[in-house]
């Protein structure tokens, strides 16, 4: 177990180091924020002073080593635009993104699992075929187009829900939350649905495949032979077993919903990390972009590492195969 843990930890550290190099070079090699931040009427002396103040007068390799040194101390740089710590700026937007992602995850689970089980139990019925056709649409339609259609239908035509913004919030321990107020919750619904559509389609397919496979297992046949009701067989014997792969996949998909909610947050003007990233890219606010990408990489690594450890604990064959390799 210790060898497996150390190997996974070493691989995670290597990924962090490799991504730090790629992210830093990729971001810092593109454009110059001075062209945006300084007035076109500024003279050469003012431009050179601004470049020196931002540390852009140093060679790229020296900037990288300064970045690594500061990052090991928890400092990912200061925003060029907001003149504040980049990591703190991103973390201030994190609660808005987290509550949106968790609500989308709940939608994906409580809508996708029942629909997937219906499609798996009755694959040739009209309901089953309709559900699978809908899941194909969820996979195929662009996320931004879905968002605009939701705004058109529910905000413009029917005027049922607001089209953007976060709405009224309530602070808990200094952190603002939208889901604690009716106005905030109404503002969350459309972006959460938009963010959940693709994941719901994924859950439907996973639940359908798991239901069809579980229905053919001996323990389900034995339960039917004992005379158990169909409801008990579905809820106890089938649902419990199909949730293992669903929960595993959704644990990883949660990371992608948090990290890649950029389109949804932009369409619905949701003030989360994704909208901050878009604004920072447009303004060439390099420290914020680098800090966002590094936080995203670190988050994915933590999630994957946690899932690996759970697999290792639940299935000793994984641990043994890794040690022998």
PDB file of C-alpha atoms in Angstrom, residues 141-151 194 263-264 267-268:
ATOM      1  CA  UNK A 141     -25.802  20.545 -29.058  1.00  0.00           C
ATOM      2  CA  UNK A 142     -23.207  23.226 -28.233  1.00  0.00           C
ATOM      3  CA  UNK A 143     -23.237  24.436 -24.645  1.00  0.00           C
ATOM      4  CA  UNK A 144     -23.446  28.123 -25.548  1.00  0.00           C
ATOM      5  CA  UNK A 145     -26.385  27.498 -27.919  1.00  0.00           C
ATOM      6  CA  UNK A 146     -28.253  25.599 -25.206  1.00  0.00           C
ATOM      7  CA  UNK A 147     -27.688  28.524 -22.846  1.00  0.00           C
ATOM      8  CA  UNK A 148     -29.032  31.066 -25.318  1.00  0.00           C
ATOM      9  CA  UNK A 149     -32.100  28.913 -26.000  1.00  0.00           C
ATOM     10  CA  UNK A 150     -32.779  28.633 -22.259  1.00  0.00           C
ATOM     11  CA  UNK A 151     -32.567  32.409 -21.928  1.00  0.00           C
ATOM     12  CA  UNK A 194     -27.243  24.517 -18.867  1.00  0.00           C
ATOM     13  CA  UNK A 263     -19.000  29.140 -21.325  1.00  0.00           C
ATOM     14  CA  UNK A 264     -21.968  28.882 -18.971  1.00  0.00           C
ATOM     15  CA  UNK A 267     -23.482  33.317 -21.292  1.00  0.00           C
ATOM     16  CA  UNK A 268     -25.363  33.929 -18.027  1.00  0.00           C
TER      17      UNK A 268
END
